[in-house]
Short mmCIF file of C-alpha atoms in Angstrom, two decimals:
data_model
loop_
_atom_site.label_atom_id
_atom_site.label_comp_id
_atom_site.label_asym_id
_atom_site.label_seq_id
_atom_site.Cartn_x
_atom_site.Cartn_y
_atom_site.Cartn_z
CA MET A 177 -31.80 -2.59 -5.66
CA ASN A 178 -35.58 -3.29 -4.90
CA ALA A 179 -35.47 0.40 -3.97
CA PHE A 180 -34.05 1.31 -7.31
CA PHE A 181 -37.40 -0.18 -9.11
CA ASP A 182 -40.00 1.29 -6.41
CA ASP A 183 -40.61 4.27 -8.44
CA TYR A 184 -40.77 2.51 -11.45
CA VAL A 185 -42.49 -0.89 -11.37
CA HIS A 186 -45.78 -1.88 -9.44
CA SER A 187 -48.04 -4.99 -10.06
CA ARG A 188 -49.51 -3.94 -13.52
CA THR A 189 -46.49 -2.43 -15.40
CA THR A 190 -46.53 -4.36 -18.86
CA LEU A 191 -42.89 -5.51 -20.20
CA LYS A 192 -42.86 -2.64 -22.77
CA GLN A 193 -43.20 -0.18 -19.63
CA PHE A 194 -41.02 -1.61 -17.52
CA VAL A 195 -38.05 -1.41 -20.46
CA ASP A 196 -39.17 2.24 -20.94
CA GLN A 197 -39.05 3.21 -17.48
CA TYR A 198 -36.04 1.36 -16.69
CA ASP A 199 -33.79 3.23 -19.26
CA SER A 200 -35.09 6.57 -18.41
CA ALA A 201 -34.21 5.68 -14.71
CA LEU A 202 -30.73 4.73 -15.70
CA ARG A 203 -30.21 8.00 -17.73
CA ARG A 204 -31.74 9.76 -14.78
CA LYS A 205 -28.96 7.89 -12.72
CA VAL A 206 -26.21 8.64 -15.25
CA GLU A 207 -27.38 12.17 -15.15
CA ASN A 208 -27.07 12.93 -11.38
CA GLU A 209 -24.03 11.09 -10.93
CA ALA A 210 -22.57 13.36 -13.69
CA ILE A 211 -24.24 16.19 -11.49
CA ALA A 212 -22.90 15.39 -8.38
CA ASN A 213 -19.42 14.78 -9.60
CA PHE A 214 -19.45 17.97 -11.08
CA ASN A 215 -20.92 19.26 -7.88
CA SER A 216 -18.02 18.06 -5.66
CA PHE A 217 -15.48 19.24 -7.85
CA ASN A 218 -16.55 22.62 -8.21
CA THR A 219 -18.38 23.73 -5.11
CA ASP A 220 -17.24 24.04 -1.63
CA ILE A 221 -19.69 23.78 1.69
CA PRO A 222 -18.59 26.14 3.98
CA CYS A 223 -16.16 24.96 7.01
CA ILE A 224 -18.82 25.47 10.22
CA SER A 225 -15.46 25.26 12.77
CA ARG A 226 -12.30 26.57 13.07
CA TYR A 227 -10.45 23.30 12.90
CA PRO A 228 -7.69 22.88 10.75
CA LEU A 229 -9.20 18.90 10.63
CA GLU A 230 -12.19 20.32 9.10
CA LYS A 231 -10.72 22.18 5.97
CA GLN A 232 -8.71 18.98 5.44
CA PHE A 233 -11.59 17.39 4.89
CA GLN A 234 -13.23 20.08 3.02
CA SER A 235 -10.78 19.68 0.41
CA ALA A 236 -10.37 15.76 0.48
CA TYR A 237 -13.79 14.48 0.69
CA THR A 238 -17.10 14.75 -1.78
CA LEU A 239 -19.79 17.21 -0.89
CA ALA A 240 -21.95 13.99 0.71
CA LYS A 241 -19.19 12.83 2.86
CA PHE A 242 -18.17 16.25 4.26
CA LYS A 243 -21.62 16.86 5.17
CA GLU A 244 -21.35 13.83 7.18
CA ILE A 245 -18.00 14.91 8.76
CA GLN A 246 -20.01 18.00 9.64
CA GLU A 247 -22.30 16.25 11.54
CA GLU A 248 -19.58 14.61 13.70
CA LEU A 249 -18.48 17.80 14.47
CA ARG A 250 -21.74 19.56 15.53
CA GLY A 251 -21.63 16.71 18.00
CA PHE A 252 -19.00 17.86 19.91
CA LEU A 253 -21.56 20.01 21.61
CA TYR A 254 -22.43 17.03 23.68
CA LEU A 255 -19.03 15.19 24.19
CA THR A 256 -17.10 15.28 27.31
CA THR A 257 -13.15 13.91 27.28
CA LYS A 258 -11.31 12.91 29.93
CA GLU A 259 -7.55 11.80 29.65
CA MET A 260 -7.05 8.41 31.96
CA GLY A 261 -3.38 8.41 31.10
CA CYS A 262 -0.75 7.68 28.56
CA GLU A 263 1.43 4.18 28.69
CA ASP A 264 4.48 3.88 26.31
CA GLY A 265 3.23 7.06 24.33
CA ARG A 266 -0.10 5.56 24.08
CA TYR A 267 -2.92 8.26 25.31
CA MET A 268 -5.93 7.09 26.73
CA PHE A 269 -9.43 8.70 26.82
CA VAL A 270 -12.59 8.68 28.10
CA VAL A 271 -15.50 10.30 26.01
CA VAL A 272 -18.83 10.89 27.11
CA ASP A 273 -21.40 11.78 24.38
CA GLU A 274 -25.08 12.31 24.91
CA VAL A 275 -26.74 10.49 22.50
CA GLN A 276 -30.83 11.72 21.66
CA ILE A 277 -32.85 9.02 21.83
CA GLY A 278 -36.44 10.17 20.56
CA ASN A 279 -37.45 13.41 20.51
CA ASP A 280 -36.70 14.54 24.35
CA LEU A 281 -34.80 11.68 26.10
CA LEU A 282 -30.66 12.21 26.14
CA LYS A 283 -28.97 9.05 27.15
CA ARG A 284 -25.07 9.21 28.58
CA VAL A 285 -22.94 6.66 26.31
CA THR A 286 -19.46 6.26 27.25
CA PHE A 287 -16.59 5.17 24.90
CA ASN A 288 -12.89 4.81 24.82
CA VAL A 289 -10.35 6.34 22.59
CA GLU A 290 -6.77 5.21 22.45
CA VAL A 291 -4.35 7.53 20.39
CA ASP A 292 -0.88 6.49 19.67
CA GLN A 293 1.74 9.22 19.04
CA ASP A 294 4.33 8.29 16.44
CA PRO A 295 3.16 7.24 13.81
CA LEU A 296 -0.57 8.73 14.63
CA ASP A 297 -2.47 6.04 15.23
CA VAL A 298 -6.52 5.82 16.50
CA LYS A 299 -8.38 3.40 18.22
CA TYR A 300 -11.63 3.71 19.31
CA SER A 301 -14.74 1.73 20.31
CA CYS A 302 -17.84 2.97 18.12
CA LYS A 303 -16.23 1.51 15.03
CA LEU A 304 -17.85 4.50 13.00
CA PHE A 305 -14.76 4.65 10.42
CA GLU A 306 -15.05 0.69 10.25
CA PHE A 307 -19.18 1.27 9.28
CA ARG A 308 -19.58 4.36 7.41
CA GLY A 309 -15.43 5.26 6.47
CA ILE A 310 -15.48 8.15 8.15
CA LEU A 311 -13.64 9.12 11.80
CA CYS A 312 -16.31 9.38 14.45
CA ARG A 313 -16.36 12.68 16.75
CA HIS A 314 -14.99 10.66 19.64
CA ALA A 315 -11.61 10.50 17.93
CA LEU A 316 -12.00 14.19 16.18
CA HIS A 317 -12.66 15.52 19.70
CA VAL A 318 -9.49 13.87 20.95
CA LEU A 319 -7.37 15.01 18.36
CA THR A 320 -8.49 18.28 18.25
CA GLN A 321 -8.11 18.47 22.09
CA MET A 322 -4.40 16.99 21.62
CA GLY A 323 -3.59 19.77 19.24
CA GLN A 324 -3.66 17.66 16.06
CA HIS A 325 -4.14 19.92 12.97
CA THR A 326 -4.40 17.05 10.42
CA VAL A 327 -5.46 13.45 10.20
CA PRO A 328 -3.25 10.70 8.67
CA SER A 329 -4.27 9.73 4.68
CA LYS A 330 -5.07 6.31 6.17
CA TYR A 331 -8.15 7.71 7.58
CA ILE A 332 -9.31 9.38 4.31
CA LEU A 333 -10.38 6.27 2.21
CA ASP A 334 -10.17 6.57 -1.38
CA ARG A 335 -13.82 6.08 -2.14
CA TRP A 336 -14.97 9.00 -0.67
CA ARG A 337 -12.09 11.16 -2.14
CA LYS A 338 -13.27 13.97 -4.57
CA ASP A 339 -9.49 14.00 -6.45
CA ILE A 340 -9.76 10.69 -7.61
CA LYS A 341 -11.09 9.85 -11.31
CA ARG A 342 -13.50 6.90 -10.57
CA LYS A 343 -12.86 4.19 -13.52
CA HIS A 344 -16.32 3.43 -14.32
CA THR A 345 -16.62 7.20 -15.40
CA PHE A 346 -14.45 6.25 -18.09
CA VAL A 347 -17.03 3.92 -19.36
CA LYS A 348 -18.92 5.60 -22.44
CA SER A 349 -22.98 5.49 -22.10
CA SER A 350 -25.89 5.70 -24.52
CA TYR A 351 -27.32 8.11 -21.57
CA ASP A 352 -23.89 10.32 -21.48
CA THR A 353 -24.40 13.08 -23.75
CA THR A 354 -20.48 13.88 -23.93
CA SER A 355 -20.21 10.84 -26.23
CA ILE A 356 -23.11 11.37 -28.23
CA ASP A 357 -20.35 13.05 -30.81
CA ASP A 358 -17.96 10.45 -30.44
CA ALA A 359 -20.56 7.92 -31.25
CA ARG A 360 -21.85 9.74 -34.22
CA ARG A 361 -18.49 10.46 -35.83
CA TYR A 362 -17.70 6.36 -35.10
CA ASP A 363 -21.11 5.74 -36.98
CA ARG A 364 -19.76 7.82 -39.81
CA ILE A 365 -16.58 6.28 -40.15
CA GLN A 366 -17.72 2.83 -40.01
CA ASP A 367 -20.27 4.13 -42.72
CA CYS A 368 -17.46 5.29 -44.92
CA PHE A 369 -15.49 1.81 -44.41
CA TYR A 370 -18.19 0.02 -45.47
CA GLU A 371 -18.63 1.99 -48.75
CA LEU A 372 -14.56 0.91 -49.82
#
């Protein structure tokens, strides 16, 4: 929350300046969110790979989240995967990731990935899904190696889907230019009733 006010408030800001700046900050936030929603529905970022998984994410995720998925896919270049075995339909893999530390240094980090075939379930040690709500490059790499063309819907959280209309977007705001006509019409009707 403090970061939100950093651009608008300093030690010499008066109360009137604060209210005016807060008002314009909220207006800008509403406008930016409306633009981002419009862009997510009407703009597609081109896929960087031929994996059907990426196409699935492209059609489901908002632009910002899809860019994160593409970063994970770019990370495939630095992965080495080895199947460790299969037990009762559960495949175990070791994925070595060359992680960049600083400008020049690469560090090899080992991650474990387990995949249950029926129903498809992925468990992995980096816990990116729990942390950021997207599957990590390690799990995606293993799934592509296993020939999986799609991921189950449980790995595409509603929070990041572009086809879900958020309830808070139905709330009318004085900054929302689409609701100004409705507000004026309401005021005119209200004035007519007061005259009666």
